[in-house]
Coordinates of C-alpha atoms in Angstrom, one line a residue:
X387 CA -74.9 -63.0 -131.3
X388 CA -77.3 -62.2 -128.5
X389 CA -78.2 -59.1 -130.8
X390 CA -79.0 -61.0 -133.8
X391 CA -81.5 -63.3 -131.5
X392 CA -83.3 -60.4 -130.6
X393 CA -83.8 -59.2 -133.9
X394 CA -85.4 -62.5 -134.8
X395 CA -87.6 -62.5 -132.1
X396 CA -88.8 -59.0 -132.9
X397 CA -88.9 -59.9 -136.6
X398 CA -91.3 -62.8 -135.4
X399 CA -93.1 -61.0 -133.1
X400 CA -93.8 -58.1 -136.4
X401 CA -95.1 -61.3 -138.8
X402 CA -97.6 -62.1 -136.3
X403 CA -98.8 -59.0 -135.8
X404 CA -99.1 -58.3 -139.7
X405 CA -101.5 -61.0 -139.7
X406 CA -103.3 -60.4 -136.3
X407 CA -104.4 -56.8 -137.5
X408 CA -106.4 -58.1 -140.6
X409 CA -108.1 -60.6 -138.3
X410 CA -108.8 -57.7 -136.1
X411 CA -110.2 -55.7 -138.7
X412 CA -112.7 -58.6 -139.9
X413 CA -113.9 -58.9 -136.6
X414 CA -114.8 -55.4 -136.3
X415 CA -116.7 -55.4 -139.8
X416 CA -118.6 -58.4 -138.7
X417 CA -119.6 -56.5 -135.4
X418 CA -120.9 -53.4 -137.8
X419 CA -122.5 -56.3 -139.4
X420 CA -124.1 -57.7 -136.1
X421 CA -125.2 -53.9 -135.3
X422 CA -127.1 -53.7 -138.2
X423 CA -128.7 -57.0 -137.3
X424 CA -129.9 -55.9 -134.0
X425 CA -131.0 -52.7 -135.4
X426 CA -133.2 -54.1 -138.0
X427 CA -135.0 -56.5 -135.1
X428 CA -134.6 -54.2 -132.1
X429 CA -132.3 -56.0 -130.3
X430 CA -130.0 -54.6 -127.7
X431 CA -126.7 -54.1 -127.7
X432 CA -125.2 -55.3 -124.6
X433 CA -125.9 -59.0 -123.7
X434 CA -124.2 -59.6 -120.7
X435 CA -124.4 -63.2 -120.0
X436 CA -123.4 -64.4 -123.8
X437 CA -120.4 -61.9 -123.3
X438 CA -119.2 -63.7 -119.9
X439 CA -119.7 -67.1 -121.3
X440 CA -117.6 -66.4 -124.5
X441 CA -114.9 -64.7 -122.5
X442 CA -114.9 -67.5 -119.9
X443 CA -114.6 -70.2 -123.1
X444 CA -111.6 -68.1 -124.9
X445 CA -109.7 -67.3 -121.6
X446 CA -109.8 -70.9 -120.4
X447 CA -108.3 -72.1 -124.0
X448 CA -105.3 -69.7 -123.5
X449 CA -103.6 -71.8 -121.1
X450 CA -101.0 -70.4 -119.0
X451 CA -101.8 -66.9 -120.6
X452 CA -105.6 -67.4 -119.6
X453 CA -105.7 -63.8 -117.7
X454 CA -103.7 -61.7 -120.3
X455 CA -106.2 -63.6 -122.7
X456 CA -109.8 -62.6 -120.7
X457 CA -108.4 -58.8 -121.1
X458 CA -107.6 -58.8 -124.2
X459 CA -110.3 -60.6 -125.1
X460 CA -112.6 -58.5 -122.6
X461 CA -111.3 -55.3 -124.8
X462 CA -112.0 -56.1 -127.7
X463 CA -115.1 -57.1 -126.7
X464 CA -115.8 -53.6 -125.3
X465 CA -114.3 -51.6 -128.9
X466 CA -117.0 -54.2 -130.6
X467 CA -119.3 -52.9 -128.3
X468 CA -118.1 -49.1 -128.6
X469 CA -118.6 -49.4 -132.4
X470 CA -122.2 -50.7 -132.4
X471 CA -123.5 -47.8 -130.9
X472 CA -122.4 -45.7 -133.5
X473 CA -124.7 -47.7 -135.5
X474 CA -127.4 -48.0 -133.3
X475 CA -129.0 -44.6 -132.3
X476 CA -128.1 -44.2 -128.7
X477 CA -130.8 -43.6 -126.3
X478 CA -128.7 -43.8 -123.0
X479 CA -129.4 -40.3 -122.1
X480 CA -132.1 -37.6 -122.6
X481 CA -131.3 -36.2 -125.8
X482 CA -132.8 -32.7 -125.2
X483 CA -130.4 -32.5 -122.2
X484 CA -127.2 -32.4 -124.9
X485 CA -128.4 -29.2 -126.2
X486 CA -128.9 -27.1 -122.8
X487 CA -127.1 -24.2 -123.1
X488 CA -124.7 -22.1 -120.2
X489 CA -124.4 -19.0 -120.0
X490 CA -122.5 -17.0 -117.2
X491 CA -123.1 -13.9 -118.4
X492 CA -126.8 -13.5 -117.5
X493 CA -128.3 -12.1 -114.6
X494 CA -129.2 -14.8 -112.2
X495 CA -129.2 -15.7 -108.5
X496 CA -126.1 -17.8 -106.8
X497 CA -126.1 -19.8 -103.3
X498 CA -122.5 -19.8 -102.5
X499 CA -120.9 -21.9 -99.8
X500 CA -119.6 -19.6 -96.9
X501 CA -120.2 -16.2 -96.0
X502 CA -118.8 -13.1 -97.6
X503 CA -115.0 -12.9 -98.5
X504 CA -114.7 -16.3 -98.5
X505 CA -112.6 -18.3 -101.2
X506 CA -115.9 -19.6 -102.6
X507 CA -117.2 -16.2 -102.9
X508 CA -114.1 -15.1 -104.8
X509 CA -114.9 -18.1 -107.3
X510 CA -118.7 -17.1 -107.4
X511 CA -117.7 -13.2 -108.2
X512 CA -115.1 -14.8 -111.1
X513 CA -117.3 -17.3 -113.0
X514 CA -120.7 -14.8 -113.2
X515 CA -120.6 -11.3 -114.6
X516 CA -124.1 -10.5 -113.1
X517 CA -124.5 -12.6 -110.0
X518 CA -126.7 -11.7 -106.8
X519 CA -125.3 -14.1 -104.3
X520 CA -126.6 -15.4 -100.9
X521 CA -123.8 -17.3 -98.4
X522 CA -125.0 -20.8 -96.6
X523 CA -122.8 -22.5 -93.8
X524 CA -123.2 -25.6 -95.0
X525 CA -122.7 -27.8 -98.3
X526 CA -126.2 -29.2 -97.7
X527 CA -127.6 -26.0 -97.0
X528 CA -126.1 -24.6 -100.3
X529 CA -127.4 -27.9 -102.4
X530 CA -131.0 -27.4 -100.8
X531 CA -131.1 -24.0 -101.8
X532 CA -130.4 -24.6 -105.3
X533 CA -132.9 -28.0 -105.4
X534 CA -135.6 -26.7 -103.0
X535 CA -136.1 -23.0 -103.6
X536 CA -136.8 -22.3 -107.3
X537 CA -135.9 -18.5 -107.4
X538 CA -131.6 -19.6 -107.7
X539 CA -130.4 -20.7 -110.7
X540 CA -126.7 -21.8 -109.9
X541 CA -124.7 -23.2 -106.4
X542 CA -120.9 -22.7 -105.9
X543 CA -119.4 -25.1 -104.1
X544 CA -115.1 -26.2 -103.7
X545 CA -114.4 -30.0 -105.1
X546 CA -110.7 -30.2 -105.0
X547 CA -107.9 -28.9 -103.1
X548 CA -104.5 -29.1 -104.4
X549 CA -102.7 -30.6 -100.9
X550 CA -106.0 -31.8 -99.0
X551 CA -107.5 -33.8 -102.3
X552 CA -111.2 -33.9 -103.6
X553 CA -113.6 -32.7 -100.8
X554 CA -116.2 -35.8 -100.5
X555 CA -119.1 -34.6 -99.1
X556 CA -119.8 -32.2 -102.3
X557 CA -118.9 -35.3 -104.4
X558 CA -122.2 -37.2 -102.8
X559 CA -124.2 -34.6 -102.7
X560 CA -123.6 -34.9 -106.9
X561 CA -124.5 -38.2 -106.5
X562 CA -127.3 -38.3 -104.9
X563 CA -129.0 -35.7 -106.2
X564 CA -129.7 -34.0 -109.8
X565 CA -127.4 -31.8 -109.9
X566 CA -125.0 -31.0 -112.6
X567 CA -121.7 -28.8 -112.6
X568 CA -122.2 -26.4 -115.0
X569 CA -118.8 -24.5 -114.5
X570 CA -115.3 -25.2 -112.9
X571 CA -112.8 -22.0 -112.0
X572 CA -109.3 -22.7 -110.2
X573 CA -108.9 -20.4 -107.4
X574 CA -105.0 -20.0 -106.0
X575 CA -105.2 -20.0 -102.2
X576 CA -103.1 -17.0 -101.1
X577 CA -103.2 -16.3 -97.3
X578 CA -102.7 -12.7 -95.7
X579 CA -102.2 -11.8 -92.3
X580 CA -105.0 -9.5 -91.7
X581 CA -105.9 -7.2 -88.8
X582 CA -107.4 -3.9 -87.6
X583 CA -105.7 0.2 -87.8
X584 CA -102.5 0.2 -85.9
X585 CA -101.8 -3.9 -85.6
X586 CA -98.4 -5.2 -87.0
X587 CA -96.8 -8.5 -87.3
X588 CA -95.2 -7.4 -84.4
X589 CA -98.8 -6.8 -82.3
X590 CA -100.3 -9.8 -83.2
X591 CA -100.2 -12.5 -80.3
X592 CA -103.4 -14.8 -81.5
X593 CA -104.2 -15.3 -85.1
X594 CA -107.6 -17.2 -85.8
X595 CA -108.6 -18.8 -89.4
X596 CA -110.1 -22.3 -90.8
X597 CA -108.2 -25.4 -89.4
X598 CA -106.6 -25.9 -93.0
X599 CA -105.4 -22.6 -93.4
X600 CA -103.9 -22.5 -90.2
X601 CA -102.0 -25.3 -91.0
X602 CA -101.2 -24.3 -94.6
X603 CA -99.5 -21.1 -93.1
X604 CA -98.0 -23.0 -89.8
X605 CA -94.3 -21.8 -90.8
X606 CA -94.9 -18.3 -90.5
X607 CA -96.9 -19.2 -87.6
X608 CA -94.5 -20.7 -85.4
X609 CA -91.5 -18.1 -86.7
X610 CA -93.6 -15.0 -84.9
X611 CA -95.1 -17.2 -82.2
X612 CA -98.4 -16.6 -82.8
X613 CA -101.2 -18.7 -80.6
X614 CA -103.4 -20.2 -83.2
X615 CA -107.3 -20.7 -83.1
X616 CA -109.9 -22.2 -85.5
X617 CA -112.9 -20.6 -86.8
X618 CA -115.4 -22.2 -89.2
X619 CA -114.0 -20.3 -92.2
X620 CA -110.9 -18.2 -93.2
X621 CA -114.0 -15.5 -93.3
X622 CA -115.6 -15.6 -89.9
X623 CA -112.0 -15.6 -88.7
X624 CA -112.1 -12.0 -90.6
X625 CA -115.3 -11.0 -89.4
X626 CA -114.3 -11.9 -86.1
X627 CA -111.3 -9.5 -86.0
X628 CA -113.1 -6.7 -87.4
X629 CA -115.6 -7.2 -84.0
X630 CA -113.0 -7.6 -81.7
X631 CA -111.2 -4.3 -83.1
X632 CA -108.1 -4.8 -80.7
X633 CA -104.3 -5.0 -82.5
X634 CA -102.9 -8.3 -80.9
X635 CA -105.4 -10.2 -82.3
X636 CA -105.1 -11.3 -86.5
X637 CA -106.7 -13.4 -88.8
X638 CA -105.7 -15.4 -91.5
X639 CA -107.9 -14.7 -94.9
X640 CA -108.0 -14.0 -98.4
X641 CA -107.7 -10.1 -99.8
X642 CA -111.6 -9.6 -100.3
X643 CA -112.7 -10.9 -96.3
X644 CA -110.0 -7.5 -95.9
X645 CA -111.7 -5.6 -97.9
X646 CA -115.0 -7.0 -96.8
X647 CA -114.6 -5.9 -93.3
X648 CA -112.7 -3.0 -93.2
X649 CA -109.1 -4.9 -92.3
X650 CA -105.4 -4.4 -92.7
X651 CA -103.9 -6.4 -94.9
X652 CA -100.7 -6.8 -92.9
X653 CA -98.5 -9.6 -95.0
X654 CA -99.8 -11.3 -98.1
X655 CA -98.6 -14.5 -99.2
X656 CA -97.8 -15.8 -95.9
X657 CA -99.0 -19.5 -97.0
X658 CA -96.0 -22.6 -96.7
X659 CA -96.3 -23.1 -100.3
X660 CA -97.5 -20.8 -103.3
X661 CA -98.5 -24.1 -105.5
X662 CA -102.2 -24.3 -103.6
X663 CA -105.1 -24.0 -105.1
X664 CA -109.4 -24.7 -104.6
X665 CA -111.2 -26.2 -107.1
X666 CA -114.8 -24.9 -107.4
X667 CA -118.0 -25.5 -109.4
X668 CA -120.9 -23.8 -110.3
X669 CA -123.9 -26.5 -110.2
X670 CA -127.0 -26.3 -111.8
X671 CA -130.6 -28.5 -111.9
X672 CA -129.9 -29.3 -115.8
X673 CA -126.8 -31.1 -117.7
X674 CA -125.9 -28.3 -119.7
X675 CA -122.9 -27.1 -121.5
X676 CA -121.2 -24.4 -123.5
X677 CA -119.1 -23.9 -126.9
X678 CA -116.5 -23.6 -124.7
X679 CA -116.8 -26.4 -122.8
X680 CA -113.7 -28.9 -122.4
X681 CA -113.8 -30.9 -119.8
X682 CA -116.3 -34.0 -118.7
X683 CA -117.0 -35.2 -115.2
X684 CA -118.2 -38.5 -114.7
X685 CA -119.0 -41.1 -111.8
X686 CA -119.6 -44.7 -112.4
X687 CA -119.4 -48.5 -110.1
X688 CA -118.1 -51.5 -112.2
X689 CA -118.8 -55.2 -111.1
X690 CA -116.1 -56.5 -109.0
X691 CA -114.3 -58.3 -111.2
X692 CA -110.1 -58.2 -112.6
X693 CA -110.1 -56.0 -115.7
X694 CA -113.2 -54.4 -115.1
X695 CA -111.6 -50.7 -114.8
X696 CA -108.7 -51.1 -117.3
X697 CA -111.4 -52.2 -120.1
X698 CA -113.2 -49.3 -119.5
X699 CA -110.4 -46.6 -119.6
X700 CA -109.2 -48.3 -123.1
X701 CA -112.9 -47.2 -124.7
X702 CA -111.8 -43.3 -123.9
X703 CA -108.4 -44.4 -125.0
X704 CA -109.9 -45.6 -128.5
X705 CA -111.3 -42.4 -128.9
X706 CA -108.2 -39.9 -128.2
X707 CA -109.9 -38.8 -124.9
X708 CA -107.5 -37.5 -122.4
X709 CA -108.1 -38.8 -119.2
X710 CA -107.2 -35.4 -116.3
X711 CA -108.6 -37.5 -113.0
X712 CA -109.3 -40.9 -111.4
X713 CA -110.1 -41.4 -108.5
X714 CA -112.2 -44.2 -106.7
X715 CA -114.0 -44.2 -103.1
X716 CA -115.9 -47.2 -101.2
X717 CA -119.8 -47.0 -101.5
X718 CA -122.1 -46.8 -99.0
X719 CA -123.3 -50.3 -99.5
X720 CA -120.9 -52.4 -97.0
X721 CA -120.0 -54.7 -99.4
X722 CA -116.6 -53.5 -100.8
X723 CA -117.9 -51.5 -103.9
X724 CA -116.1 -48.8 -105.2
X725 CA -117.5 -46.2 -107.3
X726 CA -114.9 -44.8 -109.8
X727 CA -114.9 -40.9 -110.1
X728 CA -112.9 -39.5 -114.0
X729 CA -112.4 -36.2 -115.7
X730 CA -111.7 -36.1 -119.1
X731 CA -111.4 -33.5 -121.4
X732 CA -113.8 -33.2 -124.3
X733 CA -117.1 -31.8 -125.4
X734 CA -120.4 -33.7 -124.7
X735 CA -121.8 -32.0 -128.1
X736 CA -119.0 -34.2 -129.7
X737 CA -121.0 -37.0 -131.2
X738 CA -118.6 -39.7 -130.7
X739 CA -118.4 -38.7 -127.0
X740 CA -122.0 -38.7 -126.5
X741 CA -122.1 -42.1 -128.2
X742 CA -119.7 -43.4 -125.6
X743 CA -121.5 -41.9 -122.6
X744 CA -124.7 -43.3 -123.7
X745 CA -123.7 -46.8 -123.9
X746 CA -121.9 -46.4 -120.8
X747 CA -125.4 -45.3 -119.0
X748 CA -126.9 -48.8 -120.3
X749 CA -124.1 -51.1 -119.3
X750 CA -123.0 -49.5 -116.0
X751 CA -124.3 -49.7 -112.6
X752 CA -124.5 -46.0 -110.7
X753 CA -123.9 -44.4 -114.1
X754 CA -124.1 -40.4 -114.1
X755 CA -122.6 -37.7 -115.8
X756 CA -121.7 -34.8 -113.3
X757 CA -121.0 -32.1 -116.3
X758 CA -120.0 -30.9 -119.0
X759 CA -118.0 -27.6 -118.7
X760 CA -115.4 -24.9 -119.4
X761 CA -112.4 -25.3 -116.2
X762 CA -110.0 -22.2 -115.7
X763 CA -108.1 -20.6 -113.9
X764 CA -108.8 -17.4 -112.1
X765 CA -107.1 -14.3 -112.8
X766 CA -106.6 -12.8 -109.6
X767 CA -104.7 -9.3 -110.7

């Protein structure tokens, strides 16, 4: 009976992994051993080129299976790795920068992307309680302000949008410079027609806004034949209205820019679909976190080489870590490099996290955590 074959092969398939898992285990006492070894003589951890040679010998004596064999092998390698540095005291990362504390409920000073009435200045108004914010047009103006002019203490600038993805330029500007999200707040994107005293859905021939949000509201758009034009910013389309103060002209904004500049709000909700929504962050110049803090932002590069990435997302998977984003993007260096952008959720206080972020700092190329923070979503009632 086909049935009964299967059963044996499964039964066979159970007796080898009976034994396999004692093996395993041995192997993971010896590398506690080994740990203790380099401890007591100051020896490092990682040595990469024993590593590749041992893998290169014990995938090459698998045969036929020599790739499933390099990452398994490559795994275990990284676990025996994993658990070393929770033997040896991990000295990847500043450990004073662990215990920096957020708090959003101080006074303090904001540079906010944008101008006033903006999404980003509905996100900056949400996350602090006591905030005296200044707009800046640009992402780089925003980050310089925070780096270059010591009197603001926080940035806030958008990461992610639900249908247009991760927005890249804030991404390098992470990168690149020390900067650290501190904060994360979910903003849902709801659109209203605005204009000034008297206009009406009917009365409005031209309706300006930011090039995305013109398209995110395009069905309404072409049902009342509207002419559309862009602005820089769902705001400035406001403020330009409020200027122009005739009734066939509207804008396309959120409910503050209405409030902001004296507008109608004519029709809210007007947007294709109502599941959009802006990430944004608050940065900082220090790592730091808070009690409340669930969720870890990462970037990293790997060598070019198969396995590479899936031996990497096993250690998080070792440790119960639930991964919330991936995402990978070419470097800047021409030669088909990627660096590897991952959210997880966890706290950085957590010593088994910190452990694993540590070791990853000394084995990784381009190694940096982006932040360690609290990520929610707005209440906008």
């Amino acid at each position: 009976m086909a049935e009964d074959k299967l059963k044996a092969l499964r039964k066979q398939i159970d007796e080898i992994d009976e034994k396999l898992v004692p093996l395993f285990c041995k192997r993971m006492d010896t590398a506690l051993n080994v740990a203790l070894y380099k401890k007591e003589n100051g020896m490092p951890i990682f040595d990469a080129e024993r590593e590749k040679a041992i893998l290169e010998s014990l995938s090459a004596s698998a045969g036929k299976y020599k790739g499933y064999a390099s990452v398994l092998y490559g795994t275990l390698m990284d676990l025996s790795r994993a658990l070393q540095h929770d033997i040896i005291d991990s000295s990847g990362m500043p450990a004073d920068e662990k215990t920096t504390q957020f708090d959003a409920s101080l006074p303090c000073r904001v540079a906010c992307f944008g101008r006033e009435g903006a999404y980003a200045h509905i996100a900056a108004r949400s996350i602090f309680n006591e905030a005296k914010i200044e707009f800046f047009p640009t992402f780089a103006d925003t980050a310089a302000a925070l780096l270059n002019d010591g009197s603001f203490d926080y940035a806030v600038m958008p990461v992610e949008n639900s249908t247009a993805g991760s927005v890249l330029e804030v991404y390098d500007i992470l990168i690149n410079n020390p900067l650290y999200i501190v904060a994360g707040i979910e903003i849902p994107v709801i659109h209203c027609l605005l204009g000034v005293k008297g206009a009406t859905e009917a009365s409005i021939k031209a309706v300006y806004s930011h090039k995305q949000a013109l398209s995110q509201c395009s069905e309404f758009i072409k049902a009342h034949g509207m002419q559309q034009i862009e602005e820089l910013s769902t705001a400035a389309a406001a403020f330009r209205i409020s200027k122009e103060n005739v009734v066939s002209l509207g804008a396309i904004a959120s409910k503050l820019a209405a409030s902001q500049y004296g507008l109608e709000i004519i029709k809210e909700g007007i947007q294709n679909t109502s599941n959009n929504s802006t990430r944004f962050v608050a940065l900082s110049r220090r790592l730091s976190s808070s009690a409340d803090a669930d969720k870890i932002s990462i970037v990293f590069s790997l060598d070019h080489r198969p396995g590479t990435l899936y031996r990497t997302l096993a250690r998080f998977a070792a440790l119960g870590l639930n991964l919330t984003k991936i995402e990978s993007r070419p470097k800047h260096s021409g030669k088909f490099e990627y660096m590897f952008y991952l959210d997880f959720t966890g706290n950085i206080n957590r010593e088994e996290t910190w452990r694993l972020l540590s070791a990853l700092k000394n084995e990784m190329q381009d190694f940096k955590v982006l932040g360690n923070y609290h990520d929610r979503l707005a209440d906008m009632h």
